[in-house]
Amino acid sequence: MKLTSRQLEIIKIVKENEPISGDSIAGTLGLSRATLRSDLAILTMTGLLDARPKVGYFYTGQTIEPLLYEKLYKKTVQDILLPPILIHQGTTVYDAVTNLFMYDVGSLYVKDDNDDLIGVLSRKDLLRAAISNPNTEKTPVAMIMSRMPNIITITKDRTILEAGSLLLQHSIDTLPVVEIDHPKKVIGKVTKSRIMAYFINAGNEIEKENY
Amino acid sequence: MKLTSRQLEIIKIVKENEPISGDSIAGTLGLSRATLRSDLAILTMTGLLDARPKVGYFYTGQTIEPLLYEKLYKKTVQDILLPPILIHQGTTVYDAVTNLFMYDVGSLYVKDDNDDLIGVLSRKDLLRAAISNPNTEKTPVAMIMSRMPNIITITKDRTILEAGSLLLQHSIDTLPVVEIDHPKKVIGKVTKSRIMAYFINAGNEIEKENY
């Protein structure tokens, strides 16, 4: 919702003089009470101002964000995707773990010779392999990874809400973002961590703008 | 923002007949155009209806949630905390990993004989130990865990925004929730995963209620 400059001025006057009567606001602005009626109605309806009979108007300090839902949830995967880390299927478990620490990521994607996505490795997959297998330097990741078609992917045109819902529904930490026309070509990733960071960063921005 | 029953009726009429002129809406309701003026002003200002000159009113399908920000971000840790998994400092790395899989969690908290929190073990800590140490069955977790005072904790009265900000700021996955008066007594945990699930579940609820 976009407030008019007059409405913003009313808010400013109320903030500085609360409680203040409608007549006093009108007087300050050099306008008639009738002229202000619809502005005051809108400002109280939306919860920005609070009106108490015989006392006057108060500023509630509430943020008006009729579009916050759309702003937060309807952004697309495109807006938040991270670069993926792809390793070859012949890579050993040991080297995969090294990559995980080197890039400080929570998951790795596995590709074949054509650069097609054929597997996903989570920290959990690697931990299970590392704790039970003394030969991590000889075991290829292809032996322990989750494989296509059991991998859930997403495209960049889907919303953040859809991406998050897929992650929850399938109890996974990462979603390879693939090309719309080539479901095995990875162009990015979306993770639980990334989505959480997105919501918290958005919250801190709103906080900074409004409080 | 709470809409009046007349405003809700106007929205219904517009939804079913869009585009529709202000006069037609007034006619349908048996009211004068003047009577409807402030309602229509409020509905267009808030973005619920869109008015196009010489065409009429449209329903935009937008959700009005002036308090969505407070609703989403100002809930407290109390509302979302999960039960923690606590293990004793003498537990071996191997057994810790077993616990991690058994409870399907991403982190474990380590306590001493007084049940005081003395350490945190992430999947990453355990993976690092498992890949480099062949003696996980003899190594106690106390040798590889993050230790107090390097552990960031939170109390249940803080907001979700504060919890998320701490997780991001310190690049950690989990926050032990401790008693306000006893900073070493763990009563729960908040994780990146939990916060992400909270936002996505909230989004899906709003979606279901409004669309």
PDB file of C-alpha atoms in Angstrom, chain A residues 6-197:
ATOM      1  CA  ARG A   6      -0.932  13.968   2.932  1.00  0.00           C
ATOM      2  CA  GLN A   7      -1.408  10.684   4.770  1.00  0.00           C
ATOM      3  CA  LEU A   8       2.306  10.551   5.577  1.00  0.00           C
ATOM      4  CA  GLU A   9       2.095  14.109   6.891  1.00  0.00           C
ATOM      5  CA  ILE A  10      -0.870  13.148   9.097  1.00  0.00           C
ATOM      6  CA  ILE A  11       1.137  10.258  10.537  1.00  0.00           C
ATOM      7  CA  LYS A  12       4.021  12.592  11.263  1.00  0.00           C
ATOM      8  CA  ILE A  13       1.738  15.074  13.040  1.00  0.00           C
ATOM      9  CA  VAL A  14       0.131  12.325  15.116  1.00  0.00           C
ATOM     10  CA  LYS A  15       3.504  10.824  16.028  1.00  0.00           C
ATOM     11  CA  GLU A  16       4.712  14.146  17.364  1.00  0.00           C
ATOM     12  CA  ASN A  17       1.522  15.252  19.111  1.00  0.00           C
ATOM     13  CA  GLU A  18      -0.361  12.144  20.176  1.00  0.00           C
ATOM     14  CA  PRO A  19      -3.019  12.067  21.408  1.00  0.00           C
ATOM     15  CA  ILE A  20      -4.327  14.675  18.981  1.00  0.00           C
ATOM     16  CA  SER A  21      -7.889  15.362  17.823  1.00  0.00           C
ATOM     17  CA  GLY A  22      -9.008  15.266  14.200  1.00  0.00           C
ATOM     18  CA  ASP A  23      -9.744  18.987  14.406  1.00  0.00           C
ATOM     19  CA  SER A  24      -6.227  19.756  15.589  1.00  0.00           C
ATOM     20  CA  ILE A  25      -4.749  17.681  12.758  1.00  0.00           C
ATOM     21  CA  ALA A  26      -6.947  19.551  10.283  1.00  0.00           C
ATOM     22  CA  GLY A  27      -5.919  22.861  11.849  1.00  0.00           C
ATOM     23  CA  THR A  28      -2.228  22.017  11.637  1.00  0.00           C
ATOM     24  CA  LEU A  29      -2.620  21.186   7.966  1.00  0.00           C
ATOM     25  CA  GLY A  30      -4.863  24.193   7.258  1.00  0.00           C
ATOM     26  CA  LEU A  31      -7.584  21.897   5.905  1.00  0.00           C
ATOM     27  CA  SER A  32     -11.163  21.217   6.879  1.00  0.00           C
ATOM     28  CA  ARG A  33     -12.073  18.192   9.002  1.00  0.00           C
ATOM     29  CA  ALA A  34     -14.278  16.942   6.166  1.00  0.00           C
ATOM     30  CA  THR A  35     -11.359  16.951   3.759  1.00  0.00           C
ATOM     31  CA  LEU A  36      -9.380  14.741   6.092  1.00  0.00           C
ATOM     32  CA  ARG A  37     -12.183  12.290   6.797  1.00  0.00           C
ATOM     33  CA  SER A  38     -11.253   9.634   4.241  1.00  0.00           C
ATOM     34  CA  ASP A  39      -7.538   9.897   5.014  1.00  0.00           C
ATOM     35  CA  LEU A  40      -8.200   9.379   8.710  1.00  0.00           C
ATOM     36  CA  ALA A  41     -10.558   6.520   7.911  1.00  0.00           C
ATOM     37  CA  ILE A  42      -7.899   4.796   5.835  1.00  0.00           C
ATOM     38  CA  LEU A  43      -5.182   5.333   8.424  1.00  0.00           C
ATOM     39  CA  THR A  44      -7.285   3.889  11.229  1.00  0.00           C
ATOM     40  CA  MET A  45      -8.714   1.047   9.129  1.00  0.00           C
ATOM     41  CA  THR A  46      -5.248  -0.073   8.208  1.00  0.00           C
ATOM     42  CA  GLY A  47      -4.173   0.076  11.822  1.00  0.00           C
ATOM     43  CA  LEU A  48      -1.542   2.771  11.390  1.00  0.00           C
ATOM     44  CA  LEU A  49      -3.462   5.143  13.648  1.00  0.00           C
ATOM     45  CA  ASP A  50      -5.647   4.277  16.553  1.00  0.00           C
ATOM     46  CA  ALA A  51      -8.611   6.537  17.357  1.00  0.00           C
ATOM     47  CA  ARG A  52      -9.983   6.786  20.883  1.00  0.00           C
ATOM     48  CA  PRO A  53     -13.264   8.628  21.324  1.00  0.00           C
ATOM     49  CA  LYS A  54     -12.885  11.959  23.140  1.00  0.00           C
ATOM     50  CA  VAL A  55      -9.113  11.479  23.384  1.00  0.00           C
ATOM     51  CA  GLY A  56      -7.804  11.588  19.873  1.00  0.00           C
ATOM     52  CA  TYR A  57      -5.542   9.780  17.457  1.00  0.00           C
ATOM     53  CA  PHE A  58      -2.509   7.714  18.390  1.00  0.00           C
ATOM     54  CA  TYR A  59       0.231   6.318  16.232  1.00  0.00           C
ATOM     55  CA  THR A  60       0.372   2.535  16.631  1.00  0.00           C
ATOM     56  CA  GLY A  61       3.781   2.019  15.100  1.00  0.00           C
ATOM     57  CA  GLN A  62       2.468  -0.844  13.024  1.00  0.00           C
ATOM     58  CA  THR A  63       3.988  -1.657   9.718  1.00  0.00           C
ATOM     59  CA  ILE A  64       1.673  -1.627   6.804  1.00  0.00           C
ATOM     60  CA  GLU A  65       2.637  -4.353   4.435  1.00  0.00           C
ATOM     61  CA  PRO A  66      -0.402  -5.582   2.557  1.00  0.00           C
ATOM     62  CA  LEU A  67       1.968  -7.140   0.092  1.00  0.00           C
ATOM     63  CA  LEU A  68       4.376  -8.681   2.570  1.00  0.00           C
ATOM     64  CA  TYR A  69       3.050 -12.158   1.925  1.00  0.00           C
ATOM     65  CA  GLU A  70       3.636 -11.852  -1.820  1.00  0.00           C
ATOM     66  CA  LYS A  71       6.946 -10.121  -1.224  1.00  0.00           C
ATOM     67  CA  LEU A  72       8.206 -12.884   1.041  1.00  0.00           C
ATOM     68  CA  TYR A  73       6.760 -16.040  -0.389  1.00  0.00           C
ATOM     69  CA  LYS A  74       6.201 -15.391  -4.072  1.00  0.00           C
ATOM     70  CA  LYS A  75       9.755 -14.514  -4.939  1.00  0.00           C
ATOM     71  CA  THR A  76      11.168 -17.173  -7.195  1.00  0.00           C
ATOM     72  CA  VAL A  77      13.964 -19.673  -6.790  1.00  0.00           C
ATOM     73  CA  GLN A  78      15.845 -17.571  -9.345  1.00  0.00           C
ATOM     74  CA  ASP A  79      16.171 -14.808  -6.745  1.00  0.00           C
ATOM     75  CA  ILE A  80      17.867 -16.912  -4.086  1.00  0.00           C
ATOM     76  CA  LEU A  81      19.663 -19.783  -5.823  1.00  0.00           C
ATOM     77  CA  LEU A  82      23.261 -20.483  -4.878  1.00  0.00           C
ATOM     78  CA  PRO A  83      26.010 -21.887  -7.091  1.00  0.00           C
ATOM     79  CA  PRO A  84      26.099 -25.690  -6.876  1.00  0.00           C
ATOM     80  CA  ILE A  85      29.226 -27.720  -6.194  1.00  0.00           C
ATOM     81  CA  LEU A  86      29.366 -30.565  -8.710  1.00  0.00           C
ATOM     82  CA  ILE A  87      31.774 -33.468  -8.455  1.00  0.00           C
ATOM     83  CA  HIS A  88      32.361 -36.365 -10.823  1.00  0.00           C
ATOM     84  CA  GLN A  89      30.878 -39.762 -10.028  1.00  0.00           C
ATOM     85  CA  GLY A  90      34.371 -41.249  -9.846  1.00  0.00           C
ATOM     86  CA  THR A  91      35.392 -38.973  -6.939  1.00  0.00           C
ATOM     87  CA  THR A  92      36.196 -40.871  -3.739  1.00  0.00           C
ATOM     88  CA  VAL A  93      34.191 -40.408  -0.554  1.00  0.00           C
ATOM     89  CA  TYR A  94      37.309 -39.004   1.082  1.00  0.00           C
ATOM     90  CA  ASP A  95      37.768 -36.367  -1.624  1.00  0.00           C
ATOM     91  CA  ALA A  96      34.061 -35.530  -1.512  1.00  0.00           C
ATOM     92  CA  VAL A  97      34.340 -34.796   2.203  1.00  0.00           C
ATOM     93  CA  THR A  98      37.376 -32.643   1.494  1.00  0.00           C
ATOM     94  CA  ASN A  99      35.307 -30.709  -1.063  1.00  0.00           C
ATOM     95  CA  LEU A 100      32.496 -30.303   1.442  1.00  0.00           C
ATOM     96  CA  PHE A 101      34.859 -28.654   3.935  1.00  0.00           C
ATOM     97  CA  MET A 102      36.760 -26.715   1.302  1.00  0.00           C
ATOM     98  CA  TYR A 103      33.613 -25.060  -0.049  1.00  0.00           C
ATOM     99  CA  ASP A 104      31.899 -25.089   3.358  1.00  0.00           C
ATOM    100  CA  VAL A 105      28.665 -26.492   1.954  1.00  0.00           C
ATOM    101  CA  GLY A 106      26.147 -28.994   3.226  1.00  0.00           C
ATOM    102  CA  SER A 107      25.724 -31.053   0.068  1.00  0.00           C
ATOM    103  CA  LEU A 108      27.404 -31.976  -3.195  1.00  0.00           C
ATOM    104  CA  TYR A 109      25.878 -32.888  -6.536  1.00  0.00           C
ATOM    105  CA  VAL A 110      27.302 -35.721  -8.609  1.00  0.00           C
ATOM    106  CA  LYS A 111      27.579 -35.579 -12.387  1.00  0.00           C
ATOM    107  CA  ASP A 112      28.491 -38.072 -15.101  1.00  0.00           C
ATOM    108  CA  ASP A 113      30.800 -37.562 -18.082  1.00  0.00           C
ATOM    109  CA  ASN A 114      28.113 -35.531 -19.887  1.00  0.00           C
ATOM    110  CA  ASP A 115      27.773 -33.178 -16.907  1.00  0.00           C
ATOM    111  CA  ASP A 116      24.308 -34.587 -16.286  1.00  0.00           C
ATOM    112  CA  LEU A 117      23.076 -34.697 -12.691  1.00  0.00           C
ATOM    113  CA  ILE A 118      23.054 -38.308 -11.486  1.00  0.00           C
ATOM    114  CA  GLY A 119      23.324 -38.035  -7.720  1.00  0.00           C
ATOM    115  CA  VAL A 120      23.158 -35.986  -4.552  1.00  0.00           C
ATOM    116  CA  LEU A 121      25.371 -36.345  -1.494  1.00  0.00           C
ATOM    117  CA  SER A 122      24.289 -34.902   1.810  1.00  0.00           C
ATOM    118  CA  ARG A 123      26.458 -34.425   4.894  1.00  0.00           C
ATOM    119  CA  LYS A 124      24.445 -37.267   6.358  1.00  0.00           C
ATOM    120  CA  ASP A 125      25.289 -39.641   3.451  1.00  0.00           C
ATOM    121  CA  LEU A 126      28.953 -38.819   3.846  1.00  0.00           C
ATOM    122  CA  LEU A 127      28.890 -39.202   7.625  1.00  0.00           C
ATOM    123  CA  ARG A 128      27.228 -42.605   7.338  1.00  0.00           C
ATOM    124  CA  ALA A 129      29.881 -43.708   4.855  1.00  0.00           C
ATOM    125  CA  ALA A 130      32.758 -42.254   6.839  1.00  0.00           C
ATOM    126  CA  ILE A 131      31.752 -43.841  10.144  1.00  0.00           C
ATOM    127  CA  SER A 132      31.147 -47.320   8.737  1.00  0.00           C
ATOM    128  CA  ASN A 133      33.685 -47.563   5.932  1.00  0.00           C
ATOM    129  CA  PRO A 134      37.435 -47.550   6.605  1.00  0.00           C
ATOM    130  CA  ASN A 135      38.164 -47.311   2.860  1.00  0.00           C
ATOM    131  CA  THR A 136      36.805 -43.853   2.099  1.00  0.00           C
ATOM    132  CA  GLU A 137      39.889 -43.178  -0.006  1.00  0.00           C
ATOM    133  CA  LYS A 138      38.986 -46.003  -2.345  1.00  0.00           C
ATOM    134  CA  THR A 139      35.175 -45.853  -2.392  1.00  0.00           C
ATOM    135  CA  PRO A 140      33.642 -43.792  -5.230  1.00  0.00           C
ATOM    136  CA  VAL A 141      30.765 -41.522  -4.254  1.00  0.00           C
ATOM    137  CA  ALA A 142      28.570 -43.303  -6.808  1.00  0.00           C
ATOM    138  CA  MET A 143      28.325 -46.131  -4.268  1.00  0.00           C
ATOM    139  CA  ILE A 144      26.790 -44.035  -1.502  1.00  0.00           C
ATOM    140  CA  MET A 145      24.917 -41.166  -3.179  1.00  0.00           C
ATOM    141  CA  SER A 146      21.166 -40.733  -3.625  1.00  0.00           C
ATOM    142  CA  ARG A 147      20.446 -41.451  -7.270  1.00  0.00           C
ATOM    143  CA  MET A 148      18.164 -40.248 -10.004  1.00  0.00           C
ATOM    144  CA  PRO A 149      15.207 -40.714 -10.230  1.00  0.00           C
ATOM    145  CA  ASN A 150      15.022 -40.489  -6.423  1.00  0.00           C
ATOM    146  CA  ILE A 151      16.306 -36.939  -6.477  1.00  0.00           C
ATOM    147  CA  ILE A 152      13.866 -34.082  -6.117  1.00  0.00           C
ATOM    148  CA  THR A 153      14.779 -31.099  -8.293  1.00  0.00           C
ATOM    149  CA  ILE A 154      13.194 -27.712  -8.952  1.00  0.00           C
ATOM    150  CA  THR A 155      13.301 -25.052 -11.669  1.00  0.00           C
ATOM    151  CA  LYS A 156      14.140 -21.390 -11.205  1.00  0.00           C
ATOM    152  CA  ASP A 157      10.623 -20.178 -12.034  1.00  0.00           C
ATOM    153  CA  ARG A 158       9.034 -21.800  -8.951  1.00  0.00           C
ATOM    154  CA  THR A 159       8.365 -19.821  -5.784  1.00  0.00           C
ATOM    155  CA  ILE A 160      10.309 -19.920  -2.561  1.00  0.00           C
ATOM    156  CA  LEU A 161       7.201 -21.320  -0.893  1.00  0.00           C
ATOM    157  CA  GLU A 162       7.162 -24.222  -3.362  1.00  0.00           C
ATOM    158  CA  ALA A 163      10.867 -24.886  -2.872  1.00  0.00           C
ATOM    159  CA  GLY A 164      10.530 -24.855   0.911  1.00  0.00           C
ATOM    160  CA  SER A 165       7.483 -27.103   0.796  1.00  0.00           C
ATOM    161  CA  LEU A 166       9.362 -29.670  -1.314  1.00  0.00           C
ATOM    162  CA  LEU A 167      12.285 -29.682   1.113  1.00  0.00           C
ATOM    163  CA  LEU A 168       9.959 -30.272   4.065  1.00  0.00           C
ATOM    164  CA  GLN A 169       7.766 -32.809   2.317  1.00  0.00           C
ATOM    165  CA  HIS A 170      10.714 -34.975   1.295  1.00  0.00           C
ATOM    166  CA  SER A 171      12.800 -34.343   4.442  1.00  0.00           C
ATOM    167  CA  ILE A 172      15.804 -33.228   2.435  1.00  0.00           C
ATOM    168  CA  ASP A 173      18.269 -30.381   2.867  1.00  0.00           C
ATOM    169  CA  THR A 174      18.968 -29.419  -0.723  1.00  0.00           C
ATOM    170  CA  LEU A 175      17.201 -29.050  -4.069  1.00  0.00           C
ATOM    171  CA  PRO A 176      19.210 -28.984  -7.288  1.00  0.00           C
ATOM    172  CA  VAL A 177      17.880 -26.213  -9.526  1.00  0.00           C
ATOM    173  CA  VAL A 178      17.788 -27.590 -13.067  1.00  0.00           C
ATOM    174  CA  GLU A 179      17.127 -26.055 -16.460  1.00  0.00           C
ATOM    175  CA  ILE A 180      13.464 -25.999 -17.386  1.00  0.00           C
ATOM    176  CA  ASP A 181      14.098 -27.786 -20.671  1.00  0.00           C
ATOM    177  CA  HIS A 182      16.931 -30.003 -19.435  1.00  0.00           C
ATOM    178  CA  PRO A 183      16.009 -31.648 -16.123  1.00  0.00           C
ATOM    179  CA  LYS A 184      19.534 -33.038 -15.715  1.00  0.00           C
ATOM    180  CA  LYS A 185      21.434 -29.776 -16.217  1.00  0.00           C
ATOM    181  CA  VAL A 186      22.102 -28.184 -12.859  1.00  0.00           C
ATOM    182  CA  ILE A 187      22.251 -24.389 -12.711  1.00  0.00           C
ATOM    183  CA  GLY A 188      22.117 -23.880  -8.966  1.00  0.00           C
ATOM    184  CA  LYS A 189      20.867 -25.086  -5.639  1.00  0.00           C
ATOM    185  CA  VAL A 190      18.356 -24.070  -2.997  1.00  0.00           C
ATOM    186  CA  THR A 191      18.842 -25.319   0.537  1.00  0.00           C
ATOM    187  CA  LYS A 192      16.993 -25.184   3.865  1.00  0.00           C
ATOM    188  CA  SER A 193      19.793 -22.990   5.089  1.00  0.00           C
ATOM    189  CA  ARG A 194      19.422 -20.576   2.175  1.00  0.00           C
ATOM    190  CA  ILE A 195      15.665 -20.260   2.650  1.00  0.00           C
ATOM    191  CA  MET A 196      16.085 -19.660   6.359  1.00  0.00           C
ATOM    192  CA  ALA A 197      18.690 -16.967   5.663  1.00  0.00           C
TER     193      ALA A 197
END
